[in-house]
XYZ file of C-alpha atoms in Angstrom:
709
model
C -40.008 9.562 -32.028
C -38.831 6.348 -33.877
C -38.580 3.084 -32.343
C -34.939 3.067 -32.519
C -34.436 6.228 -30.382
C -33.554 5.801 -26.532
C -35.193 7.804 -23.882
C -32.248 9.257 -21.718
C -33.100 8.468 -18.205
C -31.835 10.733 -15.367
C -29.664 8.872 -13.041
C -28.448 10.360 -9.677
C -26.600 8.967 -6.769
C -27.326 9.972 -3.002
C -25.853 9.365 0.279
C -28.381 7.765 2.892
C -27.704 8.557 6.586
C -29.453 6.543 9.285
C -29.585 2.984 8.002
C -29.898 0.547 11.046
C -30.179 -2.888 9.229
C -29.939 -4.689 5.879
C -33.790 -5.205 5.973
C -34.547 -1.424 6.356
C -32.289 -0.985 3.280
C -34.467 -3.363 1.303
C -37.645 -1.599 2.469
C -36.314 1.711 1.735
C -35.468 0.500 -1.915
C -39.049 -0.923 -2.444
C -40.266 2.519 -1.136
C -38.205 4.628 -3.684
C -38.983 2.325 -6.621
C -42.776 3.148 -5.955
C -42.267 6.825 -6.442
C -44.057 8.107 -9.387
C -41.380 8.713 -12.183
C -38.797 6.621 -10.579
C -37.746 3.558 -13.090
C -35.002 2.148 -10.823
C -33.773 2.237 -7.461
C -30.624 0.258 -6.232
C -29.388 0.584 -2.584
C -25.779 -0.032 -1.727
C -26.220 -0.799 2.045
C -22.372 -1.199 2.509
C -21.629 2.221 1.049
C -24.936 3.901 2.496
C -25.768 5.120 -0.957
C -28.911 4.805 -3.330
C -28.648 5.239 -7.273
C -32.242 6.422 -8.524
C -32.943 6.292 -12.166
C -35.931 8.590 -13.245
C -37.419 11.816 -11.718
C -37.662 12.113 -8.120
C -36.840 15.080 -5.592
C -34.621 14.552 -2.489
C -37.788 15.405 -0.514
C -39.792 12.529 -2.195
C -36.791 10.040 -1.535
C -36.407 11.447 2.111
C -40.180 10.725 2.613
C -39.765 7.122 1.292
C -37.011 6.557 4.187
C -39.147 8.585 6.812
C -39.948 5.116 8.429
C -36.214 5.075 9.522
C -35.657 8.834 9.894
C -33.199 8.254 6.862
C -31.491 11.586 5.502
C -30.517 12.322 2.017
C -27.882 14.213 0.411
C -26.867 14.276 -3.228
C -23.432 12.427 -3.457
C -20.561 14.576 -4.518
C -16.732 14.282 -4.451
C -15.265 15.196 -1.133
C -18.671 15.300 0.624
C -17.899 15.457 4.359
C -18.915 12.407 6.597
C -21.206 12.501 9.444
C -19.438 12.855 12.546
C -22.235 12.697 15.075
C -21.002 10.217 17.931
C -22.956 6.821 17.920
C -24.478 7.638 21.400
C -25.750 11.007 20.300
C -27.759 9.774 17.337
C -31.542 10.320 17.415
C -32.274 6.628 17.540
C -29.901 5.664 20.005
C -31.182 8.437 22.340
C -34.668 7.235 22.239
C -33.483 3.763 22.792
C -31.710 5.220 26.023
C -34.923 6.961 27.008
C -37.025 3.965 26.612
C -34.380 1.879 28.363
C -34.403 4.233 31.597
C -38.294 4.314 31.400
C -38.368 0.366 31.236
C -35.864 0.006 34.243
C -38.044 2.484 36.114
C -41.049 0.395 35.401
C -39.602 -2.655 36.779
C -38.684 -0.952 39.782
C -42.300 0.282 40.481
C -43.821 -3.084 39.441
C -42.043 -4.742 42.573
C -43.153 -1.478 44.769
C -46.794 -0.935 43.415
C -47.689 -3.923 41.481
C -47.665 -4.905 37.801
C -51.008 -3.203 36.970
C -50.674 -0.100 39.018
C -51.462 2.899 36.687
C -47.966 4.407 37.128
C -46.087 1.120 36.360
C -48.314 0.823 33.387
C -47.718 4.606 32.361
C -44.034 3.786 32.539
C -43.944 0.712 30.540
C -46.402 1.949 27.877
C -44.247 5.227 27.550
C -41.227 3.081 26.994
C -42.902 0.802 24.224
C -44.130 4.127 22.481
C -40.657 5.887 22.657
C -38.731 3.083 21.938
C -41.075 1.226 19.394
C -43.371 3.577 17.476
C -41.631 3.367 14.207
C -41.222 -0.585 14.625
C -44.982 -0.749 15.156
C -45.822 1.572 12.073
C -43.640 -0.314 9.711
C -44.603 -3.835 11.351
C -48.385 -3.157 10.772
C -47.737 -1.816 7.169
C -45.828 -5.339 6.481
C -48.483 -7.386 8.095
C -51.224 -5.761 5.804
C -49.042 -6.504 2.715
C -48.262 -9.822 4.159
C -44.553 -8.974 4.209
C -42.897 -11.158 6.734
C -39.854 -9.202 8.034
C -37.945 -8.786 11.182
C -40.001 -5.799 12.181
C -43.489 -7.815 11.307
C -42.232 -10.808 13.822
C -41.436 -8.103 16.601
C -44.576 -6.101 16.114
C -46.747 -9.223 16.653
C -44.741 -10.462 19.465
C -44.782 -6.925 21.427
C -48.586 -6.426 20.638
C -49.310 -10.221 21.666
C -47.424 -9.559 24.871
C -49.334 -6.536 25.767
C -52.510 -8.358 24.801
C -52.167 -10.983 27.496
C -50.932 -8.395 30.041
C -47.158 -8.914 29.915
C -46.599 -5.083 29.645
C -43.259 -5.297 31.472
C -41.923 -8.022 29.139
C -43.353 -6.123 25.997
C -41.301 -3.068 26.986
C -38.080 -5.200 27.569
C -38.553 -6.819 24.219
C -38.960 -3.355 22.297
C -35.721 -1.952 24.327
C -33.701 -5.106 23.493
C -34.862 -5.238 19.923
C -33.711 -1.555 19.638
C -30.403 -2.357 21.125
C -30.096 -5.248 18.609
C -30.603 -3.015 15.826
C -28.389 -0.412 17.293
C -25.447 -3.301 17.392
C -26.223 -4.015 13.669
C -25.816 -0.326 12.853
C -22.795 0.044 14.664
C -21.207 -3.130 13.356
C -21.753 -1.854 9.795
C -20.158 1.593 10.810
C -17.230 -0.087 11.998
C -17.077 -2.309 8.784
C -17.185 1.009 6.644
C -14.585 2.409 8.602
C -11.555 1.081 6.125
C -13.704 2.643 3.157
C -14.068 6.054 5.113
C -10.237 5.802 5.764
C -9.734 5.756 1.866
C -12.291 8.715 1.618
C -10.333 10.912 4.163
C -7.096 10.242 2.222
C -7.401 13.192 0.123
C -7.180 16.575 1.425
C -10.210 18.937 1.293
C -8.140 21.879 0.494
C -5.004 22.620 -1.620
C -2.810 25.628 -2.670
C -2.920 26.663 -6.325
C -0.787 29.077 -8.208
C -2.513 31.772 -9.841
C -0.156 34.387 -11.617
C 2.007 35.534 -8.997
C -0.123 34.340 -6.092
C -0.631 31.185 -4.145
C -4.518 30.721 -3.295
C -6.113 28.121 -1.005
C -9.053 26.419 -2.859
C -11.143 23.288 -2.208
C -9.805 20.383 -4.010
C -13.300 19.692 -5.531
C -12.782 22.942 -7.630
C -9.278 21.857 -9.068
C -9.284 21.795 -12.847
C -7.127 19.942 -15.515
C -3.603 21.633 -16.084
C -3.886 23.572 -12.866
C -0.656 23.957 -10.985
C -0.445 23.192 -7.179
C 2.124 23.534 -4.460
C 2.373 20.599 -2.191
C 4.761 21.419 0.742
C 6.669 18.625 3.105
C 4.103 16.994 5.162
C 1.102 17.564 3.299
C -1.219 15.117 1.243
C -1.121 14.963 -2.664
C -4.680 16.292 -3.578
C -5.117 15.009 -6.897
C -3.263 12.910 -9.839
C -0.619 14.878 -11.514
C 2.751 15.121 -13.023
C 5.930 16.842 -11.047
C 6.943 19.806 -12.920
C 9.294 21.404 -10.360
C 11.015 19.980 -7.233
C 12.011 16.472 -5.969
C 10.791 14.618 -2.687
C 10.057 11.060 -1.443
C 6.326 10.415 -1.418
C 4.587 7.683 0.860
C 2.446 5.703 -1.431
C 1.349 3.214 0.841
C -2.447 4.211 0.922
C -2.551 3.371 -2.850
C 0.031 0.723 -3.459
C 0.270 -0.957 -0.004
C 4.047 -0.489 -0.333
C 5.886 0.791 2.752
C 9.021 2.088 1.223
C 8.418 5.720 0.079
C 9.012 6.273 -3.621
C 11.591 9.157 -4.955
C 9.575 11.437 -7.075
C 11.184 14.105 -9.343
C 10.355 16.395 -12.421
C 8.399 14.170 -14.860
C 7.244 11.665 -12.540
C 3.563 10.923 -11.665
C 2.116 11.486 -8.290
C -1.299 10.127 -6.850
C -4.210 11.672 -4.700
C -4.017 10.567 -1.133
C -0.263 9.908 -0.967
C 1.793 11.739 1.568
C 4.796 14.401 0.446
C 7.467 13.514 3.024
C 10.477 16.071 2.753
C 10.522 18.173 -0.450
C 8.336 21.048 -2.043
C 6.610 19.929 -4.927
C 5.190 21.766 -7.974
C 2.575 19.646 -9.828
C 0.520 19.942 -12.687
C -3.089 18.296 -12.483
C -3.612 15.337 -14.895
C -7.080 14.248 -13.579
C -10.039 15.834 -12.098
C -10.600 14.895 -8.504
C -13.563 12.389 -9.413
C -11.275 10.686 -11.822
C -8.149 9.911 -9.814
C -6.733 6.609 -9.046
C -8.127 6.919 -5.473
C -11.614 7.964 -6.686
C -11.583 4.901 -8.784
C -10.565 2.705 -5.892
C -13.259 4.227 -3.648
C -15.832 3.630 -6.375
C -14.747 -0.070 -6.946
C -14.632 -0.809 -3.236
C -18.186 0.614 -2.683
C -19.507 -1.527 -5.804
C -17.355 -4.383 -4.408
C -18.975 -4.240 -1.104
C -22.439 -4.455 -2.664
C -21.749 -7.508 -4.566
C -22.972 -10.417 -2.782
C -20.759 -13.755 -2.220
C -22.632 -17.087 -2.872
C -22.754 -17.685 0.872
C -24.454 -14.383 1.329
C -26.819 -15.027 -1.724
C -27.821 -18.284 0.158
C -28.572 -16.527 3.567
C -30.868 -14.036 1.617
C -32.729 -16.716 -0.227
C -33.005 -18.995 3.351
C -34.255 -15.932 5.267
C -37.149 -15.482 2.739
C -38.385 -18.781 3.793
C -37.139 -18.855 7.345
C -39.152 -15.814 8.528
C -42.538 -16.979 7.278
C -41.512 -20.526 8.636
C -40.908 -19.119 12.153
C -44.450 -17.305 12.214
C -46.086 -20.669 11.191
C -44.129 -22.321 13.946
C -45.387 -19.813 16.535
C -48.898 -20.006 15.365
C -48.674 -23.661 16.024
C -46.780 -23.432 19.183
C -49.796 -21.044 20.412
C -52.742 -23.011 19.220
C -51.849 -26.652 19.074
C -51.245 -27.624 22.552
C -54.378 -25.425 23.794
C -56.782 -27.197 21.057
C -55.157 -30.742 20.939
C -53.974 -31.321 24.581
C -56.114 -28.663 26.563
C -53.072 -26.643 27.447
C -53.447 -23.252 29.125
C -54.113 -20.685 26.308
C -52.340 -17.755 28.134
C -49.181 -20.052 28.445
C -48.968 -21.142 24.968
C -49.861 -17.900 23.454
C -46.863 -16.385 25.647
C -44.537 -19.213 24.252
C -45.745 -18.536 20.680
C -44.673 -14.950 21.266
C -41.334 -16.057 22.500
C -40.788 -18.134 19.692
C -41.603 -15.213 17.390
C -38.887 -13.047 19.246
C -36.216 -15.814 19.284
C -36.719 -16.582 15.389
C -35.713 -13.004 14.536
C -33.267 -13.471 11.820
C -31.270 -10.308 12.818
C -27.906 -12.098 13.541
C -28.410 -14.564 10.577
C -28.945 -11.922 8.044
C -26.246 -9.792 9.018
C -23.618 -12.953 9.517
C -22.249 -12.467 6.138
C -22.372 -8.787 4.962
C -20.544 -7.392 8.043
C -17.601 -9.912 7.243
C -17.510 -9.226 3.520
C -17.622 -5.436 3.869
C -15.009 -5.558 6.650
C -12.567 -7.903 4.456
C -12.933 -5.718 1.234
C -12.517 -2.359 2.699
C -9.546 -3.710 5.080
C -8.074 -5.197 1.914
C -8.124 -1.893 -0.036
C -6.269 -0.249 2.901
C -3.547 -2.808 2.282
C -3.318 -2.069 -1.366
C -5.598 -5.173 -2.611
C -8.801 -4.183 -4.491
C -11.174 -7.241 -4.458
C -13.964 -6.492 -6.823
C -16.622 -8.215 -5.005
C -17.776 -10.977 -2.465
C -17.808 -13.545 -5.192
C -13.978 -12.999 -5.929
C -13.202 -12.827 -2.139
C -14.877 -16.032 -1.549
C -13.156 -17.655 -4.690
C -9.665 -16.404 -3.885
C -9.642 -18.795 -0.912
C -10.438 -21.947 -3.139
C -7.510 -21.488 -5.489
C -5.305 -24.566 -5.835
C -3.273 -23.589 -8.823
C -1.798 -20.324 -9.910
C -0.052 -19.114 -13.041
C 2.508 -16.254 -13.065
C 3.073 -14.128 -16.101
C 7.078 -13.223 -16.139
C 7.821 -9.650 -17.193
C 6.529 -7.020 -14.964
C 4.768 -9.709 -12.542
C 7.733 -12.032 -11.423
C 10.355 -9.439 -12.588
C 10.572 -5.843 -11.937
C 9.238 -5.258 -15.512
C 12.334 -2.859 -16.335
C 14.660 -4.811 -18.301
C 18.051 -3.435 -19.265
C 20.123 -3.945 -22.235
C 23.200 -5.871 -21.162
C 25.126 -6.712 -24.420
C 25.015 -5.600 -28.126
C 26.161 -8.003 -30.788
C 26.125 -6.241 -34.225
C 27.200 -7.835 -37.564
C 27.021 -4.362 -39.137
C 27.959 -1.044 -38.113
C 26.259 -0.703 -34.395
C 24.747 2.455 -35.291
C 23.042 1.133 -38.145
C 21.402 -1.644 -36.215
C 20.590 0.506 -33.202
C 18.624 3.105 -35.450
C 16.493 0.535 -37.041
C 15.653 -1.126 -33.386
C 14.888 2.184 -32.072
C 12.618 3.343 -35.000
C 10.671 0.073 -34.653
C 10.556 -0.172 -30.941
C 9.589 3.373 -30.189
C 5.903 2.208 -31.026
C 6.126 -0.782 -28.614
C 4.199 -0.784 -25.162
C 6.061 -3.712 -24.113
C 8.839 -3.277 -21.189
C 11.373 -4.881 -23.450
C 10.636 -2.342 -26.344
C 10.813 0.491 -23.843
C 14.186 -0.870 -22.676
C 15.521 -0.770 -26.070
C 14.273 2.821 -26.796
C 16.023 3.928 -23.351
C 19.221 2.265 -24.438
C 19.427 4.231 -27.717
C 18.490 7.418 -26.346
C 21.097 6.999 -23.827
C 23.732 6.722 -26.740
C 22.120 9.253 -28.816
C 21.206 6.706 -31.625
C 17.559 7.847 -31.235
C 16.268 9.035 -34.663
C 12.610 9.836 -34.280
C 12.203 11.505 -37.645
C 12.557 7.929 -39.360
C 9.329 7.156 -41.098
C 7.882 3.560 -40.366
C 5.224 2.140 -42.520
C 3.166 -1.033 -42.444
C 3.945 -1.335 -38.658
C 2.894 -4.769 -37.336
C 2.980 -5.826 -33.572
C 3.645 -9.549 -33.273
C 1.977 -10.732 -30.004
C 4.691 -12.656 -27.829
C 7.159 -12.494 -30.702
C 8.150 -8.734 -31.295
C 7.457 -6.010 -33.849
C 7.991 -5.428 -37.682
C 7.550 -2.579 -40.002
C 9.193 -0.933 -43.038
C 12.100 1.330 -42.190
C 13.628 3.576 -44.819
C 11.616 1.464 -47.661
C 13.059 -1.812 -46.094
C 11.186 -4.476 -44.580
C 12.662 -4.820 -40.892
C 11.982 -6.435 -37.744
C 12.965 -6.499 -34.065
C 11.716 -9.839 -32.890
C 12.391 -13.271 -31.179
C 14.774 -15.830 -32.750
C 12.009 -18.293 -33.402
C 9.910 -15.685 -35.425
C 13.140 -15.093 -37.552
C 14.065 -18.834 -38.076
C 10.174 -19.560 -39.001
C 9.903 -16.284 -41.314
C 13.492 -15.882 -42.590
C 14.974 -19.170 -42.497
C 17.896 -18.447 -44.645
C 18.962 -15.701 -42.648
C 19.671 -17.542 -39.459
C 23.075 -19.209 -40.445
C 25.409 -20.993 -37.968
C 27.439 -17.835 -37.128
C 24.204 -16.009 -35.833
C 22.912 -19.168 -34.144
C 26.116 -19.625 -32.370
C 26.195 -16.131 -31.040
C 22.337 -16.400 -30.102
C 22.730 -19.294 -28.127
C 25.783 -17.843 -26.166
C 23.648 -14.983 -25.201
C 20.724 -17.171 -24.252
C 22.864 -19.489 -22.099
C 23.619 -16.606 -19.886
C 20.100 -15.878 -19.221
C 19.245 -13.174 -21.569
C 16.221 -12.407 -23.375
C 17.090 -11.736 -26.778
C 15.916 -9.469 -29.618
C 17.014 -10.115 -33.149
C 17.386 -7.046 -35.397
C 17.308 -7.265 -38.917
C 15.796 -6.869 -42.503
C 14.403 -9.405 -44.950
C 17.785 -9.743 -46.288
C 20.229 -9.864 -43.474
C 20.535 -10.183 -39.716
C 21.941 -6.856 -38.331
C 22.615 -8.174 -34.884
C 21.278 -8.995 -31.422
C 20.262 -6.856 -28.395
C 20.382 -8.996 -24.963
C 18.411 -7.646 -22.125
C 17.974 -9.064 -18.518
C 15.019 -8.162 -16.093
C 15.543 -8.636 -12.112
C 13.510 -10.910 -10.210
C 11.512 -8.860 -7.617
C 13.004 -8.844 -4.124
C 10.119 -10.817 -2.532
C 9.205 -13.259 -5.446
C 10.915 -16.283 -3.999
C 9.193 -15.639 -0.605
C 5.775 -14.863 -1.981
C 6.121 -18.330 -3.839
C 7.190 -20.259 -0.689
C 4.245 -18.446 1.170
C 1.886 -19.862 -1.692
C 3.475 -23.391 -1.316
C 2.896 -23.238 2.442
C -0.893 -22.256 1.854
C -1.398 -25.611 0.259
C -1.513 -24.609 -3.361
C -0.819 -27.718 -5.413
C 0.681 -26.182 -8.708
C 2.529 -22.911 -9.147
C 3.611 -22.320 -12.988
C 5.267 -19.485 -14.892
C 3.944 -18.653 -18.386
C 5.948 -16.596 -20.518
C 6.772 -15.659 -24.181
C 10.376 -15.576 -23.475
C 12.894 -18.196 -24.550
C 13.065 -21.499 -22.311
C 16.776 -20.739 -21.118
C 15.794 -17.402 -19.972
C 12.308 -18.291 -18.624
C 14.031 -21.141 -16.431
C 16.822 -18.729 -15.086
C 13.931 -16.325 -13.966
C 11.998 -19.420 -12.560
C 14.985 -20.787 -10.580
C 15.406 -17.268 -9.049
C 11.758 -17.178 -8.177
C 11.448 -20.854 -6.807
C 9.160 -21.969 -9.704
C 10.099 -25.145 -11.298
C 7.152 -25.653 -13.617
C 8.180 -23.154 -16.222
C 6.324 -22.849 -19.699
C 8.093 -20.823 -22.410
C 7.660 -19.437 -25.966
C 4.067 -18.940 -25.337
C 1.750 -16.731 -27.503
C -1.219 -15.203 -25.609
C -3.706 -17.932 -26.860
C -1.288 -20.614 -25.967
C -1.332 -19.268 -22.294
C -5.024 -19.304 -22.500
C -4.927 -23.002 -23.558
C -2.673 -23.932 -20.704
C -5.085 -22.123 -18.115
C -8.083 -24.116 -19.681
C -6.030 -27.427 -19.417
C -5.222 -26.938 -15.751
C -9.041 -26.353 -15.027
C -9.608 -29.521 -17.021
C -7.346 -31.422 -14.517
C -9.434 -30.296 -11.723
C -7.604 -27.038 -10.494
C -9.196 -23.853 -9.514
C -6.639 -21.502 -11.391
C -5.446 -18.007 -10.266
C -3.703 -16.107 -13.047
C -1.540 -13.210 -12.106
C -0.457 -10.845 -14.820
C 0.206 -7.052 -15.449
C -3.442 -6.167 -16.513
C -2.396 -5.247 -20.034
C -1.048 -8.427 -21.651
C -2.091 -11.891 -21.155
C -5.865 -10.849 -21.425
C -7.092 -14.042 -22.682
C -5.625 -16.107 -19.687
C -6.730 -13.549 -17.077
C -10.276 -13.815 -18.508
C -10.405 -17.570 -18.474
C -8.777 -18.232 -14.946
C -11.118 -18.797 -12.086
C -9.424 -15.652 -10.332
C -7.707 -12.982 -12.462
C -5.134 -10.904 -10.370
C -3.485 -7.752 -11.944
C -0.255 -6.084 -10.701
C -1.144 -2.531 -11.228
C 1.523 -0.017 -9.732
C -0.327 3.199 -8.636
C -3.838 1.879 -9.744
C -3.408 1.874 -13.378
C -6.647 1.875 -15.544
C -5.992 -1.468 -16.923
C -5.399 -2.993 -13.705
C -8.411 -1.490 -12.162
C -10.761 -2.562 -14.943
C -9.535 -6.074 -16.276
C -9.124 -8.137 -13.267
C -11.100 -9.612 -10.193
C -8.469 -8.689 -7.966
C -5.844 -5.733 -8.336
C -2.581 -5.500 -6.368
C -2.078 -1.721 -6.368
C 1.580 -2.208 -5.629
C 4.398 -4.406 -6.997
C 4.546 -6.884 -3.757
C 3.876 -10.333 -4.665
C 3.512 -11.286 -0.980
C 0.261 -9.667 -1.132
C -1.124 -12.625 -3.295
C -0.633 -15.035 -0.064
C -2.066 -12.439 2.224
C -5.346 -12.207 0.013
C -5.690 -15.898 -0.025
C -5.221 -16.032 3.759
C -7.814 -13.085 4.063
C -10.429 -15.108 1.987
C -9.951 -18.107 3.837
C -10.313 -16.335 7.231
C -13.303 -14.428 5.766
C -15.068 -17.583 5.027
C -14.236 -19.411 8.006
C -15.696 -16.268 10.295
C -18.994 -16.461 7.951
C -19.344 -20.022 8.689
C -18.723 -19.558 12.512
C -21.356 -16.529 12.336
C -24.020 -18.906 10.857
C -23.306 -21.298 13.412
C -23.382 -19.154 16.330
C -26.731 -17.760 15.126
C -28.306 -21.144 14.667
C -27.132 -22.870 17.662
C -28.220 -20.080 19.979
C -31.705 -19.962 18.481
C -32.008 -23.740 18.240
C -30.871 -23.923 21.958
C -33.676 -21.401 22.902
C -36.306 -23.126 20.606
C -35.664 -26.524 22.287
C -36.995 -24.938 25.580
C -40.493 -24.704 24.030
C -41.742 -28.566 24.709
C -40.737 -27.920 28.433
C -42.661 -24.539 28.524
C -39.395 -22.911 29.739
C -38.933 -20.322 26.868
C -39.717 -16.659 28.125
C -39.502 -13.564 26.160
C -36.568 -12.770 28.264
C -34.396 -15.781 27.252
C -35.793 -15.155 23.614
C -34.664 -11.653 23.228
C -31.269 -12.428 24.958
C -30.590 -15.285 22.490
C -31.201 -12.868 19.580
C -29.158 -10.139 21.117
C -26.382 -12.374 22.072
C -26.263 -13.930 18.640
C -26.270 -10.666 16.962
C -23.246 -9.421 19.451
C -21.304 -12.478 18.738
C -21.722 -12.162 15.075
C -20.643 -8.677 15.265
C -17.566 -8.964 17.386
C -16.465 -12.235 15.339
C -16.509 -10.162 12.196
C -14.846 -7.070 13.469
C -11.763 -9.349 13.941
C -10.976 -9.056 10.445
C -9.958 -5.229 11.142
C -7.093 -6.627 13.076
C -5.723 -8.984 10.014
C -2.363 -8.250 8.998
């Protein structure tokens, strides 16, 4: 094998069931990485998945997770979610049994005494049933000098039993297990939004085979299959309507509440609801390639990406946990050695220090909020591609909007034609050039010519050249021709733009039109005037951004200044920059950053790529989840509702407030408990209640984000 040849590594994705905490996920990842033949393993705790590169069987991976009773399944599209009720899960059943044994032990303690064989048997049974997996993992960590939560708890419980505090050791086991169950429950609730997305796509669909209609699993659907979608059914995959008409509720994908009317030739998306008509559709994307599938995949990846706040907590926890162990050792040894304190009392206080120092609440404080916010926003039609972008969205101080397709509806119409030759001659040239354009203005010209039967698709166009921000040119019927902006014509063919042409152009511009000049290298053929309506809620959205405290709102467009100002006035934007090429938009974004602004750029995900890339936060408008919108920007608005920009900023700020509150809750409760040490008042009871109380507060506080509207 030559040095340049690459060895192909097998890559598999698995669904993991049974995670209780982020630390357990990290331990599982390390265990899988140590399997012979595995080159890489990456756990996505938020999505309950692991990606393994290399050779490993499901049995080997499951064995690596045996310390947590993890179960592994190969990930595939449409995999049924586990529906076992929370209280019926094996771990939680064991916790319930251990809790009953502990309660019984305390009852008999008051009746028979603390060291009666029956009382001890109940406490030891509770410790073994509720904590044998905890001990096993904790002891292995201790041997490896890995200081995790389980290491702390193992040392504390063994120490409590060693000094004869069997009852309190049993309580610590039970309450720690309850704390882990709470963490598991909170992550399950946080994942609820993602499960809602997964559940949007139906499991079965009706396919036409010859003269028959056959019900098949959606995962078996192939390209070009013809499906029937009845009223009230969800559309199973992306496709094109080939027969019928209906209104379709696209809110799950776009976040827009108003149903869209679909007819023959229109695209429909998986997970949307067919409301009132029978649709026959042809499949254009396989189930795993639909817009919904891509959204789910991107949300899973986004929930795995850590925000700076979470990265800080992770780094802090690596130092914090060993520091707590050192503190506990000092509490247990210094007073008896230096001040002749009673060994049993201070060992007990040292054990209590270990328990109260458990970083459960601290570690979960950030991911549960991030996962909840990203999953919930996806259900609202906003795709945020990671914790970093979620955090940065709330820090924006300036925002720049593209005009066409962002502030406007992106469907301009020709409002007036001014021709200096036969109108048909001008329209044929315009259509021949613009049929190759992907810009909304070019498409509007083609629609106009087709409606008037001037479309001549058999005309050859040579040397076609796109002029970014200025139009298009090429050789039509052997003549150099163009359909472009007035500025391009004046710069390139200054002799053609005489007073008569200039006067007509100014009249059209003053009326707020976008202007296309159609001509050849020796004469101007005429003008096409177009107008694009401002989106219905654009002005309201801009007002909301101002009320959120954004200091600068600017519109960037390649259009003429008079047209741009007319659009800006309708949208409530006074800072309008016009006649801009893509590189000039980039320059403006960089200039705003130099002035100290944290800049968000809102575009259509296709144009303005340089400006979107340079902005602190790039936001793409992507009707129906277009590939460009999903792939280019930090945040994608799946519909065309600009008010979602303000909602996204508010959600970001609320999420960061909740994360800060969570961290404060965790620290304050733990510090309050630790302050009792010098007075000898800290007990294992107080320690474990401080820990479980912090976890409960953090969980409930984070889940408030599910109610955000």
